[in-house]
PDB file of C-alpha atoms in Angstrom:
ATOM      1  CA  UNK J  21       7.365 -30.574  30.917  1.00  0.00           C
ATOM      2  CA  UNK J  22       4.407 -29.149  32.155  1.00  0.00           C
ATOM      3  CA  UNK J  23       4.452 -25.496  33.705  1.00  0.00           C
ATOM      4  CA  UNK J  24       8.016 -24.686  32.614  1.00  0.00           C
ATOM      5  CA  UNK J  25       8.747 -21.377  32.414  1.00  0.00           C
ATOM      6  CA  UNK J  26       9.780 -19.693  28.646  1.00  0.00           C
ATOM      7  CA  UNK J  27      13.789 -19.892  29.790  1.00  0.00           C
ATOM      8  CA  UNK J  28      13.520 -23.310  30.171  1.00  0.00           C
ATOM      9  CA  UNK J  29      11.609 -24.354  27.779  1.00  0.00           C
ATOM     10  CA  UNK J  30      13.634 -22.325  25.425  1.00  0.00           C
ATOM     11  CA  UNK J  31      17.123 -24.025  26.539  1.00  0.00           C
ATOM     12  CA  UNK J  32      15.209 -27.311  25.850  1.00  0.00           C
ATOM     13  CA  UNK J  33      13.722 -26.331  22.686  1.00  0.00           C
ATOM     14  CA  UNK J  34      16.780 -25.648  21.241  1.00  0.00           C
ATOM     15  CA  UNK J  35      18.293 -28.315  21.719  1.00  0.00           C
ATOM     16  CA  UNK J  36      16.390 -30.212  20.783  1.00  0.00           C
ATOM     17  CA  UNK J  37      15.864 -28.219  17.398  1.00  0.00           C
ATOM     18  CA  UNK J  38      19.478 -28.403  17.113  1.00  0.00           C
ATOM     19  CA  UNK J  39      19.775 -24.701  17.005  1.00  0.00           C
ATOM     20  CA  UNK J  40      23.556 -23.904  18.052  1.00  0.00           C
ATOM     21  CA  UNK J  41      23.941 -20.503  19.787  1.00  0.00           C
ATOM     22  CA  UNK J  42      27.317 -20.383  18.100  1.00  0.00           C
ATOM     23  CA  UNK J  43      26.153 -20.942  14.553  1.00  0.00           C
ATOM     24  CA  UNK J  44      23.472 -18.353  15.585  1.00  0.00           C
ATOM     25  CA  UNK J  45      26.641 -15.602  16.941  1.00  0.00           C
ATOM     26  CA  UNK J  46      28.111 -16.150  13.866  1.00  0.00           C
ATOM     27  CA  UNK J  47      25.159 -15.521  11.447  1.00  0.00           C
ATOM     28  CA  UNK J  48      23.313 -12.683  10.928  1.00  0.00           C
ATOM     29  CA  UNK J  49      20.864 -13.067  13.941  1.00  0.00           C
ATOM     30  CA  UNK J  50      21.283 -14.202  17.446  1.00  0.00           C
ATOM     31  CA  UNK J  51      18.403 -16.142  17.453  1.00  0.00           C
ATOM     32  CA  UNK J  52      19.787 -19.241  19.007  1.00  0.00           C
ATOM     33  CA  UNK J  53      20.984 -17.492  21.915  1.00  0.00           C
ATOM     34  CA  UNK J  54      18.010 -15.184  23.666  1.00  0.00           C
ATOM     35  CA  UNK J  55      14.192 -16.646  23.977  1.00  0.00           C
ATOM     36  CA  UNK J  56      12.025 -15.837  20.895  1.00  0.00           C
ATOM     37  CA  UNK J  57       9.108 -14.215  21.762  1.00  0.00           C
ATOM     38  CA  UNK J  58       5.910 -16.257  23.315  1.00  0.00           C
ATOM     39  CA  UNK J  59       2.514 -15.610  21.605  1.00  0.00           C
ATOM     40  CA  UNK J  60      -0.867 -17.494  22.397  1.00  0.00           C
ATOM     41  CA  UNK J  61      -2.722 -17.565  18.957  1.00  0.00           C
ATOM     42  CA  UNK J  62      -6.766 -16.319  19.391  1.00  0.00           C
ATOM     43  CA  UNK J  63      -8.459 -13.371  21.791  1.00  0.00           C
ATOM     44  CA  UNK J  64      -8.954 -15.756  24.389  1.00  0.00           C
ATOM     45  CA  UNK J  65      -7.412 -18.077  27.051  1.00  0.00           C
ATOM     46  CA  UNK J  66      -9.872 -21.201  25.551  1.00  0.00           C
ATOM     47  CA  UNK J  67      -8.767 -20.217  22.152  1.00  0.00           C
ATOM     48  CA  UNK J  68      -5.120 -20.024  23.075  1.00  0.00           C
ATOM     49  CA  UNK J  69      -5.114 -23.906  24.427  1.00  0.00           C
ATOM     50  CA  UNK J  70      -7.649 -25.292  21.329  1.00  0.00           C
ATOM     51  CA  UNK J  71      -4.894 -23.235  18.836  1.00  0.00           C
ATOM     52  CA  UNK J  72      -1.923 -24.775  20.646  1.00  0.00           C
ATOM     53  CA  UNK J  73      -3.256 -28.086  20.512  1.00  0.00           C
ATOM     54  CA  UNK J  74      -3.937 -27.550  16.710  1.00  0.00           C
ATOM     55  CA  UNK J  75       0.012 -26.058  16.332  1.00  0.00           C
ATOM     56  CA  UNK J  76       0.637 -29.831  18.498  1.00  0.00           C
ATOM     57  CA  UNK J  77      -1.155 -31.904  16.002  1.00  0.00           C
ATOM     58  CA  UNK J  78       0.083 -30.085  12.792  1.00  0.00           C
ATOM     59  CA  UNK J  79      -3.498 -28.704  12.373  1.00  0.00           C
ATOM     60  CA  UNK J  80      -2.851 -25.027  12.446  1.00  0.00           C
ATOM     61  CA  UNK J  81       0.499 -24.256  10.178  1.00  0.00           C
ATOM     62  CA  UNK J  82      -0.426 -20.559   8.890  1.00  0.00           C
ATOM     63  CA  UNK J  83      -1.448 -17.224  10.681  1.00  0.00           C
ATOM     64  CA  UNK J  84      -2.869 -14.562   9.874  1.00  0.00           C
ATOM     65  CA  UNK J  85      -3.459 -10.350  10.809  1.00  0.00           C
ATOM     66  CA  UNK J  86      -3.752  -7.424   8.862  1.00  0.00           C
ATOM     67  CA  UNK J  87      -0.992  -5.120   8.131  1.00  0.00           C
ATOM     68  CA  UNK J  88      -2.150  -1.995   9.944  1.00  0.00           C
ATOM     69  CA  UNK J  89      -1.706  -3.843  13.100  1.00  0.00           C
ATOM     70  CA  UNK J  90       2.209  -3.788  12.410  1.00  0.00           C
ATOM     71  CA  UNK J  91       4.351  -0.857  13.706  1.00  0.00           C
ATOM     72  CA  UNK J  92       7.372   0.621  14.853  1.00  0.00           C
ATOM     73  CA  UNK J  93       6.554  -1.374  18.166  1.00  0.00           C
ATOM     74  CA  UNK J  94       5.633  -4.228  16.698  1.00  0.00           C
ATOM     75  CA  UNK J  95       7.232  -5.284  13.262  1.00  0.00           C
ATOM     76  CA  UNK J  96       6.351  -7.567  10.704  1.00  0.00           C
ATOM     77  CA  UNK J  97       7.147 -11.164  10.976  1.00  0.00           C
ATOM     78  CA  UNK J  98      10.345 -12.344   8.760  1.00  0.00           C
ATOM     79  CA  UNK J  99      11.311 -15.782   7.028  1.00  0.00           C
ATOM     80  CA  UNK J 100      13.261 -17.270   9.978  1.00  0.00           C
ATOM     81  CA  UNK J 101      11.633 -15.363  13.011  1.00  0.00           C
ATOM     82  CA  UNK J 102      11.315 -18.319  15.924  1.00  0.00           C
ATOM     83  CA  UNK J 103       8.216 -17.932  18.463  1.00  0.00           C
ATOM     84  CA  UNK J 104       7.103 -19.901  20.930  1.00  0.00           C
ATOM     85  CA  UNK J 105       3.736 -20.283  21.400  1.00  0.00           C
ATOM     86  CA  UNK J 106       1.763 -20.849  24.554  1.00  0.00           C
ATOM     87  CA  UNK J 107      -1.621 -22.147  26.101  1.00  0.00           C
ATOM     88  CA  UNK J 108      -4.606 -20.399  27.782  1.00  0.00           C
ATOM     89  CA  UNK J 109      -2.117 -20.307  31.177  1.00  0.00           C
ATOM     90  CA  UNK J 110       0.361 -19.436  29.465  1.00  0.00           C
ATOM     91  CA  UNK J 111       2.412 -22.424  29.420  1.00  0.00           C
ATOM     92  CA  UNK J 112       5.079 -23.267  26.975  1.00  0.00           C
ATOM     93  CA  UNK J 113       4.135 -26.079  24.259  1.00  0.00           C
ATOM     94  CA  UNK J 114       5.799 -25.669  21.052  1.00  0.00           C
ATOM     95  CA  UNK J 115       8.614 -23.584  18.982  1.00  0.00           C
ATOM     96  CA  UNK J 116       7.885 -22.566  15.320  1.00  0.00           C
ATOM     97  CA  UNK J 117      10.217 -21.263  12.873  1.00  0.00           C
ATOM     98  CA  UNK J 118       8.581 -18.732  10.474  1.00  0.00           C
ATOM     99  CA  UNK J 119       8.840 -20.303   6.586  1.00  0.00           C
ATOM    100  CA  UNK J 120       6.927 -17.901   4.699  1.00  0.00           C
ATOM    101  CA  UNK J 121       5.708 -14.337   4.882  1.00  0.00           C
ATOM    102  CA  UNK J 122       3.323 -12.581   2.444  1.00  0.00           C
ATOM    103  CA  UNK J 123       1.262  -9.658   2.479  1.00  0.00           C
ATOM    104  CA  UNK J 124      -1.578  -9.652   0.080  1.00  0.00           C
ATOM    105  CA  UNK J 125      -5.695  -7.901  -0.456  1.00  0.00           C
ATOM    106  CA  UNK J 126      -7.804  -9.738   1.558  1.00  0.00           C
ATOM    107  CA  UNK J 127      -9.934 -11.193  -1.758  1.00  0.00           C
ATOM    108  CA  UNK J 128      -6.587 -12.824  -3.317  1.00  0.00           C
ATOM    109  CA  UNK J 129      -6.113 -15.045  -0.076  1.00  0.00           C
ATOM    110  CA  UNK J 130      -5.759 -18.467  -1.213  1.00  0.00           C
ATOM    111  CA  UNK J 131      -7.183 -21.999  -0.097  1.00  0.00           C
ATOM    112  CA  UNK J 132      -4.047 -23.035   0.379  1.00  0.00           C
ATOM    113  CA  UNK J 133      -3.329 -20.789   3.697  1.00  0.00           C
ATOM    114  CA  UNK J 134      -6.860 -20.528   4.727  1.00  0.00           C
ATOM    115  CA  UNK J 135      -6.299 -24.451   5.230  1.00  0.00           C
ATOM    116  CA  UNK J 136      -3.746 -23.641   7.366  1.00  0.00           C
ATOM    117  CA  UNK J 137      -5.881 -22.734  10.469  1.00  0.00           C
ATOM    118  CA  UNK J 138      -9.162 -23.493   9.447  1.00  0.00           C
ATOM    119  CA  UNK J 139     -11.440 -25.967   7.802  1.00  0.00           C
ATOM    120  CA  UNK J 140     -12.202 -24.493   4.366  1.00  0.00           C
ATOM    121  CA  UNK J 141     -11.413 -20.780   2.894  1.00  0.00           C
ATOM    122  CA  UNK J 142     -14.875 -20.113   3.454  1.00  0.00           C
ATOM    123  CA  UNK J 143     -14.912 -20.785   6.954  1.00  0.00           C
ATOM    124  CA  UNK J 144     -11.175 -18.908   7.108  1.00  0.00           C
ATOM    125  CA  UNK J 145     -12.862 -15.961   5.307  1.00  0.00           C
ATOM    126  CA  UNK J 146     -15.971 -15.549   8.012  1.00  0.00           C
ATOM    127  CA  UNK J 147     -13.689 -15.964  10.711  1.00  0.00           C
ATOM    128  CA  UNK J 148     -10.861 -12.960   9.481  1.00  0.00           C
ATOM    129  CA  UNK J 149     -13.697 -11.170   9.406  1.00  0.00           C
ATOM    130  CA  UNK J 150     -15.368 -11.701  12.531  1.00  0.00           C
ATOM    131  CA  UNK J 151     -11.543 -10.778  14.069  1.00  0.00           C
ATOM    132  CA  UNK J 152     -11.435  -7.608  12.236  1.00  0.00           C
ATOM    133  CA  UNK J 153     -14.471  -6.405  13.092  1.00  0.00           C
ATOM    134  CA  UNK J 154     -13.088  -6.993  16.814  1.00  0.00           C
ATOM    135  CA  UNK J 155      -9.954  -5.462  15.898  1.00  0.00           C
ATOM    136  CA  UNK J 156     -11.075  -2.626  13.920  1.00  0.00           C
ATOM    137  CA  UNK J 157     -10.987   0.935  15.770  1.00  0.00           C
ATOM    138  CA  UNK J 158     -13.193   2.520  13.571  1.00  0.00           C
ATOM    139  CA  UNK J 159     -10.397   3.522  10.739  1.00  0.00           C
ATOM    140  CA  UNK J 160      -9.858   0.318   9.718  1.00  0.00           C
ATOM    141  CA  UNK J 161     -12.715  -1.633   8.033  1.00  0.00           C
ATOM    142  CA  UNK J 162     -12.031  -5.236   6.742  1.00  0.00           C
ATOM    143  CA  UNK J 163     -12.389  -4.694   1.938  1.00  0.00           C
ATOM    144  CA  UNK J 164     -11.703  -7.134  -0.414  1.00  0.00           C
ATOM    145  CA  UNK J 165      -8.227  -5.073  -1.367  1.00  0.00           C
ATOM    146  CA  UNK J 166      -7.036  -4.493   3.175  1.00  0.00           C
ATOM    147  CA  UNK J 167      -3.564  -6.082   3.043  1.00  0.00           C
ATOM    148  CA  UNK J 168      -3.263  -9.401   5.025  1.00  0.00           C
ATOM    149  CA  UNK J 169       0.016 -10.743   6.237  1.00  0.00           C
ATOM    150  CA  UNK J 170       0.134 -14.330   5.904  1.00  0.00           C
ATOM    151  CA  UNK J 171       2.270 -16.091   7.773  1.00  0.00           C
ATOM    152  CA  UNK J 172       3.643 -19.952   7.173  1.00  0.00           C
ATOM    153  CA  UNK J 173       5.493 -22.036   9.843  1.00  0.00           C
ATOM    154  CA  UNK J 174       7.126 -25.263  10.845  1.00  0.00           C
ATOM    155  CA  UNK J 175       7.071 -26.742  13.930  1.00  0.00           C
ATOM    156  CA  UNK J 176      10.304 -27.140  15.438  1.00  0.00           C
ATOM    157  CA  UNK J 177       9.898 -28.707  19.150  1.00  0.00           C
ATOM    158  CA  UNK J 178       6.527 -29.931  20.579  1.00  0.00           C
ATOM    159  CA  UNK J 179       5.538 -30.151  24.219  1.00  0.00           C
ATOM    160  CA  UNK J 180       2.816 -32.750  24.792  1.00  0.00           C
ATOM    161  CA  UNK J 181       0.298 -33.050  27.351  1.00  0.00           C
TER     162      UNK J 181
END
């Protein structure tokens, strides 16, 4: 399936996820019907294909960014959001269904999601904090108590290759 655009990927996704578009109408949300959004997880293109891969191989099951990154633009992820995620070039490879959502200090972060996309919660802690020093515009220093949204997710379709 290799360089598929996010339409088509998305009409094979779902079926194959078995999500129905009418089930979807009928429901709350209309997520079966219109393309959930495409993210590539890390700051760069090499980062996006090594995380994809991870997503792939069932590696890399959490996420993770702090809440004042969240707005009126961009809202907090919700148990049931879909997303697919793409490559460094952008290419479609897998759909993930959001599980779990929590927001909690930075120092009550548990082994348990920090071994969801990385090796050990030491490792996970060095590495949030190396991304919010990147993030950080000057008003928002990484603490023990800076609220982290912690995201869990299932892979739904994967694209190999």
């Amino acid at each position: 399936m290799g360089g598929v655009d996010i339409n088509t990927f998305w009409e094979h996704s779902r079926n194959g996820a078995n999500l129905s578009p009418l089930a979807e109408w009928i429901g709350q949300r209309v997520r079966g019907t219109v393309p959930p959004p495409a993210v590539a997880f890390g700051q760069t293109p090499a980062e996006a294909e090594q995380l994809a891969r991870a997503v792939l191989a069932g590696q890399k099951t959490t996420a993770t960014s702090m809440l004042w990154q969240y707005d009126d633009d961009i809202p907090l992820p919700e148990m049931g959001d879909l997303a697919i995620v793409v490559d460094g070039a952008g290419t479609p490879r897998a759909l993930i269904l959001t599980t779990e959502v929590r927001v909690v200090p930075f120092s009550d972060v548990d082994e348990a999601h920090a071994l969801g996309e990385s090796a050990s919660l030491e490792a996970w802690r060095n590495e949030q904090a190396a991304a919010a020093t990147a993030a950080d515009d000057g008003n928002h220093p990484l603490t023990p108590d800076t609220p982290m949204v912690l995201e869990r997710y299932e892979l739904l379709y994967p694209v190999s290759g």
